[in-house]
Amino acid sequence: MKTQQGNNLSPFGNQMENILQIVIVYSIITLTLETLPDLTLGQRHFFEISEIVCVSIFSVEYLFRLFKSNNKLKFVFSFMGVIDLISILPFYLNLGSGSRALRIIRLFRIFRLLKLARYNKAISRFQQAFTSVKEELVLFFLASFFLIYLVSVGIYYFENEAQPQAFQSIVHSFWWSVVTLTTVGYGDVYPITIGGKIFTFFVLMIGVGIITIPAGLIATAMMKTRNEDK
Amino acid sequence: MKTQQGNNLSPFGNQMENILQIVIVYSIITLTLETLPDLTLGQRHFFEISEIVCVSIFSVEYLFRLFKSNNKLKFVFSFMGVIDLISILPFYLNLGSGSRALRIIRLFRIFRLLKLARYNKAISRFQQAFTSVKEELVLFFLASFFLIYLVSVGIYYFENEAQPQAFQSIVHSFWWSVVTLTTVGYGDVYPITIGGKIFTFFVLMIGVGIITIPAGLIATAMMKTRNEDK
Amino acid sequence: MKTQQGNNLSPFGNQMENILQIVIVYSIITLTLETLPDLTLGQRHFFEISEIVCVSIFSVEYLFRLFKSNNKLKFVFSFMGVIDLISILPFYLNLGSGSRALRIIRLFRIFRLLKLARYNKAISRFQQAFTSVKEELVLFFLASFFLIYLVSVGIYYFENEAQPQAFQSIVHSFWWSVVTLTTVGYGDVYPITIGGKIFTFFVLMIGVGIITIPAGLIATAMMKTRNEDK
Amino acid sequence: MKTQQGNNLSPFGNQMENILQIVIVYSIITLTLETLPDLTLGQRHFFEISEIVCVSIFSVEYLFRLFKSNNKLKFVFSFMGVIDLISILPFYLNLGSGSRALRIIRLFRIFRLLKLARYNKAISRFQQAFTSVKEELVLFFLASFFLIYLVSVGIYYFENEAQPQAFQSIVHSFWWSVVTLTTVGYGDVYPITIGGKIFTFFVLMIGVGIITIPAGLIATAMMKTRNEDK
């Protein structure tokens, strides 16, 4: 696997790897702060310059990795190779322009977070636990989707006439179903008819469990993986 | 079991079964999109024609299954036989009319989703896990119902005078109890008296767990079934 | 134990026990429906008469149990003896009057639900599971209370100045803490200051788990009890 | 460990320890009630006097502990030593003044709750369970933080234009992400665009589990620790 290989046969020394990790985190923080309103001109300049520095470092890193890899084409199309490119590309595409559409491209810099996958053992362990209950998770994802669909049809049937705006169609009813079954319950849409409330009662009694089961599955799987490690 | 039997002794080949599965999913998607407001006349026509095609396929399938089954009466009254009939009946009852009441009958086409039960192994595995903790689930369903009832009486006692509209009767208080104990909390009804708030405090401390226990039970049961399989 | 004994050495036959169970459920349903507004005079009369019948049956049952028990004083002060008395007493105290205060006493008829404990095996099994993790539950109840207290002090500190109405005192802040940590989130009170929001962020990241752990504990305990039974 | 040692080699007798514990709880209760609005002058006087008494007792306790400890400097800078000092210091700093800023310092008296850690076995058992799944908890805390960050960037992208007030920047979007992923859902901020709603749908389907997994982990860990104890 590329990730694994990147850890062991890294073309950089340990020191360098740590510095790169810090640069990634730093660039994510500036990405976040850049979106703050009411920045002074000085602050904007600072963020622009720090962005140029970060991209320069990532570009050198990309070229160095490309240069060091035996199979150059394989690297370019490998998962981490693509991520490395996506992390710097928005900057080069964006040069000199400042329109809204282009500013949104900047958000793609978030992909730099995925560069951390190269360094982070914890994430790969997380992936392992996910993989071990993958079948069950897919099953529950499907079951949840199925349930949400059925509930949407049901609530559409009960509430469409009373609240034609919020429950315009089965597609619109999806929003209520998701917000209710995950127990978020913003309160922007809720049933007002007697039928809709009784329907919601049964849906909640049966459905809430289904959506929260995957969490229990992963928790049990992680404890088991942990016991086997020891 | 009929479902099992339908899988093994299917009168159709594997190819045909797959095509039928796609038709079911396709007809569910059109059912969903049909309820969208602001459809053009062309789109409406398309949905009508695709409905006719789907029902034709399902009708042929039904007659074929009926013809192939040894005990015809048994098939008609079997679970899947009834589902097959309910899936196409609304169309024939609805021919030529367009009143609101009849449009609602169309929603019964949702029962086509249950036709998938014939094909889907995942669902039957899901049923297995449910069955293994059936007793506990019934127990908790009863306990939840019991709890919701007690909580409704309690909140009615505390809030009836202060909010005569939302807490008109014990029956009306059910809505608040369900929305609160499942932690959905829309915010359309909530206690405003000191007594009601203190009561809610204790109810939430004790009650939230009861409602979410079934999820934990199913999760543990599924992990156990899985370990036994291996 | 009285409950156990009541099951085995019941002074009534099995037939009679079943009838009594039905009467209890029936009287609870009428209690619920009685609180509905807009009842007709005829319906009110029906509920009054059915109440007289129920209380008569329960009174006869009480006297019969008292008569059949060897140690009469012990029965009167036993748990089920007290419940039996509380179930019928409000009726006798209420005779001939109709003031609001007395109508509330009627709600004490809800204690009839506890009479079912004499008959219901499921409930005693439930009690068993609770008992087996009693220590942990007490620990988490204390931890939850501790957490809610700390969170109330914290949010009072952050929000008191900005929302003097909702966060008047630490006592008033309790309401927000409970509604937030149980993830109900009605939306009647929420932090609006930056400090309060950051505080809520950390509280939710750490605290949500604590409140939901007891459910996991009971679920695991129930599965274990079940495995040991088999 | 200091806590342990404090239990075994306590300079006070058992009687005295119990009294101190009561004083701590009493002082926390008065701290809570003191923040209530509309207190009479008499009540204020009572709270002031009871505060002087409590601080006197805690001061004597502190000096006694300091006097009895072999290594005085070590005690002063030990965890419990610092807590003991923080519990009484706000009183001495506050003498004679009544400004708002100083009144907030009073809230630091909440640290007295931590003094209970010296007496309470239950808390140390709780710590044990936490420690045993520490790695996993850190992993999930990081994963949760990571997820909340990604979700904040996503919702900022979808909702920034439609709701420039609530989703001003990625930093502002954090509030929505936390309130949604923990399923609190106050309803003060929610997506209104189609894109934002679809994004929320997928986020909730995948994300809700991640945040609630730690609870399952601790529950399983506690049951395991318990079984090993027996």
JSON list of N, CA, C and O in Angstrom, two decimals, chain B residues 138-155:
[
{"chain": "B", "resi": 138, "resn": "VAL", "atom": "N", "xyz": [-39.13, -6.69, 22.92]},
{"chain": "B", "resi": 138, "resn": "VAL", "atom": "CA", "xyz": [-40.52, -6.56, 23.34]},
{"chain": "B", "resi": 138, "resn": "VAL", "atom": "C", "xyz": [-40.56, -5.98, 24.76]},
{"chain": "B", "resi": 138, "resn": "VAL", "atom": "O", "xyz": [-41.32, -5.06, 25.05]},
{"chain": "B", "resi": 139, "resn": "LEU", "atom": "N", "xyz": [-39.69, -6.52, 25.62]},
{"chain": "B", "resi": 139, "resn": "LEU", "atom": "CA", "xyz": [-39.62, -6.04, 27.00]},
{"chain": "B", "resi": 139, "resn": "LEU", "atom": "C", "xyz": [-39.34, -4.54, 27.06]},
{"chain": "B", "resi": 139, "resn": "LEU", "atom": "O", "xyz": [-40.01, -3.80, 27.78]},
{"chain": "B", "resi": 140, "resn": "PHE", "atom": "N", "xyz": [-38.36, -4.08, 26.23]},
{"chain": "B", "resi": 140, "resn": "PHE", "atom": "CA", "xyz": [-38.01, -2.68, 26.27]},
{"chain": "B", "resi": 140, "resn": "PHE", "atom": "C", "xyz": [-39.05, -1.81, 25.59]},
{"chain": "B", "resi": 140, "resn": "PHE", "atom": "O", "xyz": [-39.25, -0.67, 25.98]},
{"chain": "B", "resi": 141, "resn": "PHE", "atom": "N", "xyz": [-39.70, -2.37, 24.57]},
{"chain": "B", "resi": 141, "resn": "PHE", "atom": "CA", "xyz": [-40.77, -1.62, 23.93]},
{"chain": "B", "resi": 141, "resn": "PHE", "atom": "C", "xyz": [-41.88, -1.38, 24.96]},
{"chain": "B", "resi": 141, "resn": "PHE", "atom": "O", "xyz": [-42.37, -0.26, 25.10]},
{"chain": "B", "resi": 142, "resn": "LEU", "atom": "N", "xyz": [-42.21, -2.43, 25.72]},
{"chain": "B", "resi": 142, "resn": "LEU", "atom": "CA", "xyz": [-43.22, -2.28, 26.77]},
{"chain": "B", "resi": 142, "resn": "LEU", "atom": "C", "xyz": [-42.75, -1.31, 27.84]},
{"chain": "B", "resi": 142, "resn": "LEU", "atom": "O", "xyz": [-43.51, -0.44, 28.28]},
{"chain": "B", "resi": 143, "resn": "ALA", "atom": "N", "xyz": [-41.48, -1.46, 28.26]},
{"chain": "B", "resi": 143, "resn": "ALA", "atom": "CA", "xyz": [-40.94, -0.57, 29.29]},
{"chain": "B", "resi": 143, "resn": "ALA", "atom": "C", "xyz": [-40.96, 0.88, 28.81]},
{"chain": "B", "resi": 143, "resn": "ALA", "atom": "O", "xyz": [-41.31, 1.79, 29.56]},
{"chain": "B", "resi": 144, "resn": "SER", "atom": "N", "xyz": [-40.59, 1.08, 27.52]},
{"chain": "B", "resi": 144, "resn": "SER", "atom": "CA", "xyz": [-40.60, 2.43, 26.96]},
{"chain": "B", "resi": 144, "resn": "SER", "atom": "C", "xyz": [-42.02, 2.99, 26.98]},
{"chain": "B", "resi": 144, "resn": "SER", "atom": "O", "xyz": [-42.24, 4.14, 27.34]},
{"chain": "B", "resi": 145, "resn": "PHE", "atom": "N", "xyz": [-42.97, 2.16, 26.58]},
{"chain": "B", "resi": 145, "resn": "PHE", "atom": "CA", "xyz": [-44.35, 2.60, 26.51]},
{"chain": "B", "resi": 145, "resn": "PHE", "atom": "C", "xyz": [-44.84, 2.96, 27.92]},
{"chain": "B", "resi": 145, "resn": "PHE", "atom": "O", "xyz": [-45.46, 4.01, 28.13]},
{"chain": "B", "resi": 146, "resn": "PHE", "atom": "N", "xyz": [-44.52, 2.11, 28.87]},
{"chain": "B", "resi": 146, "resn": "PHE", "atom": "CA", "xyz": [-44.85, 2.31, 30.28]},
{"chain": "B", "resi": 146, "resn": "PHE", "atom": "C", "xyz": [-44.26, 3.63, 30.79]},
{"chain": "B", "resi": 146, "resn": "PHE", "atom": "O", "xyz": [-44.95, 4.44, 31.40]},
{"chain": "B", "resi": 147, "resn": "LEU", "atom": "N", "xyz": [-42.98, 3.83, 30.47]},
{"chain": "B", "resi": 147, "resn": "LEU", "atom": "CA", "xyz": [-42.27, 5.04, 30.89]},
{"chain": "B", "resi": 147, "resn": "LEU", "atom": "C", "xyz": [-42.91, 6.28, 30.28]},
{"chain": "B", "resi": 147, "resn": "LEU", "atom": "O", "xyz": [-43.16, 7.27, 30.97]},
{"chain": "B", "resi": 148, "resn": "ILE", "atom": "N", "xyz": [-43.16, 6.21, 28.97]},
{"chain": "B", "resi": 148, "resn": "ILE", "atom": "CA", "xyz": [-43.76, 7.36, 28.29]},
{"chain": "B", "resi": 148, "resn": "ILE", "atom": "C", "xyz": [-45.12, 7.68, 28.90]},
{"chain": "B", "resi": 148, "resn": "ILE", "atom": "O", "xyz": [-45.47, 8.84, 29.08]},
{"chain": "B", "resi": 149, "resn": "TYR", "atom": "N", "xyz": [-45.86, 6.63, 29.28]},
{"chain": "B", "resi": 149, "resn": "TYR", "atom": "CA", "xyz": [-47.17, 6.87, 29.88]},
{"chain": "B", "resi": 149, "resn": "TYR", "atom": "C", "xyz": [-47.03, 7.58, 31.23]},
{"chain": "B", "resi": 149, "resn": "TYR", "atom": "O", "xyz": [-47.68, 8.60, 31.48]},
{"chain": "B", "resi": 150, "resn": "LEU", "atom": "N", "xyz": [-46.14, 7.05, 32.08]},
{"chain": "B", "resi": 150, "resn": "LEU", "atom": "CA", "xyz": [-45.94, 7.65, 33.40]},
{"chain": "B", "resi": 150, "resn": "LEU", "atom": "C", "xyz": [-45.48, 9.11, 33.28]},
{"chain": "B", "resi": 150, "resn": "LEU", "atom": "O", "xyz": [-45.95, 9.98, 34.00]},
{"chain": "B", "resi": 151, "resn": "VAL", "atom": "N", "xyz": [-44.55, 9.35, 32.34]},
{"chain": "B", "resi": 151, "resn": "VAL", "atom": "CA", "xyz": [-44.02, 10.69, 32.14]},
{"chain": "B", "resi": 151, "resn": "VAL", "atom": "C", "xyz": [-45.12, 11.63, 31.65]},
{"chain": "B", "resi": 151, "resn": "VAL", "atom": "O", "xyz": [-45.18, 12.80, 32.06]},
{"chain": "B", "resi": 152, "resn": "SER", "atom": "N", "xyz": [-46.01, 11.11, 30.80]},
{"chain": "B", "resi": 152, "resn": "SER", "atom": "CA", "xyz": [-47.12, 11.93, 30.30]},
{"chain": "B", "resi": 152, "resn": "SER", "atom": "C", "xyz": [-48.04, 12.36, 31.44]},
{"chain": "B", "resi": 152, "resn": "SER", "atom": "O", "xyz": [-48.47, 13.51, 31.50]},
{"chain": "B", "resi": 153, "resn": "VAL", "atom": "N", "xyz": [-48.34, 11.41, 32.33]},
{"chain": "B", "resi": 153, "resn": "VAL", "atom": "CA", "xyz": [-49.19, 11.74, 33.47]},
{"chain": "B", "resi": 153, "resn": "VAL", "atom": "C", "xyz": [-48.49, 12.79, 34.33]},
{"chain": "B", "resi": 153, "resn": "VAL", "atom": "O", "xyz": [-49.10, 13.79, 34.74]},
{"chain": "B", "resi": 154, "resn": "GLY", "atom": "N", "xyz": [-47.20, 12.60, 34.55]},
{"chain": "B", "resi": 154, "resn": "GLY", "atom": "CA", "xyz": [-46.44, 13.54, 35.39]},
{"chain": "B", "resi": 154, "resn": "GLY", "atom": "C", "xyz": [-46.42, 14.94, 34.82]},
{"chain": "B", "resi": 154, "resn": "GLY", "atom": "O", "xyz": [-46.73, 15.91, 35.51]},
{"chain": "B", "resi": 155, "resn": "ILE", "atom": "N", "xyz": [-46.10, 15.05, 33.54]},
{"chain": "B", "resi": 155, "resn": "ILE", "atom": "CA", "xyz": [-45.98, 16.39, 32.95]},
{"chain": "B", "resi": 155, "resn": "ILE", "atom": "C", "xyz": [-47.35, 17.04, 32.84]},
{"chain": "B", "resi": 155, "resn": "ILE", "atom": "O", "xyz": [-47.48, 18.27, 32.97]}
]
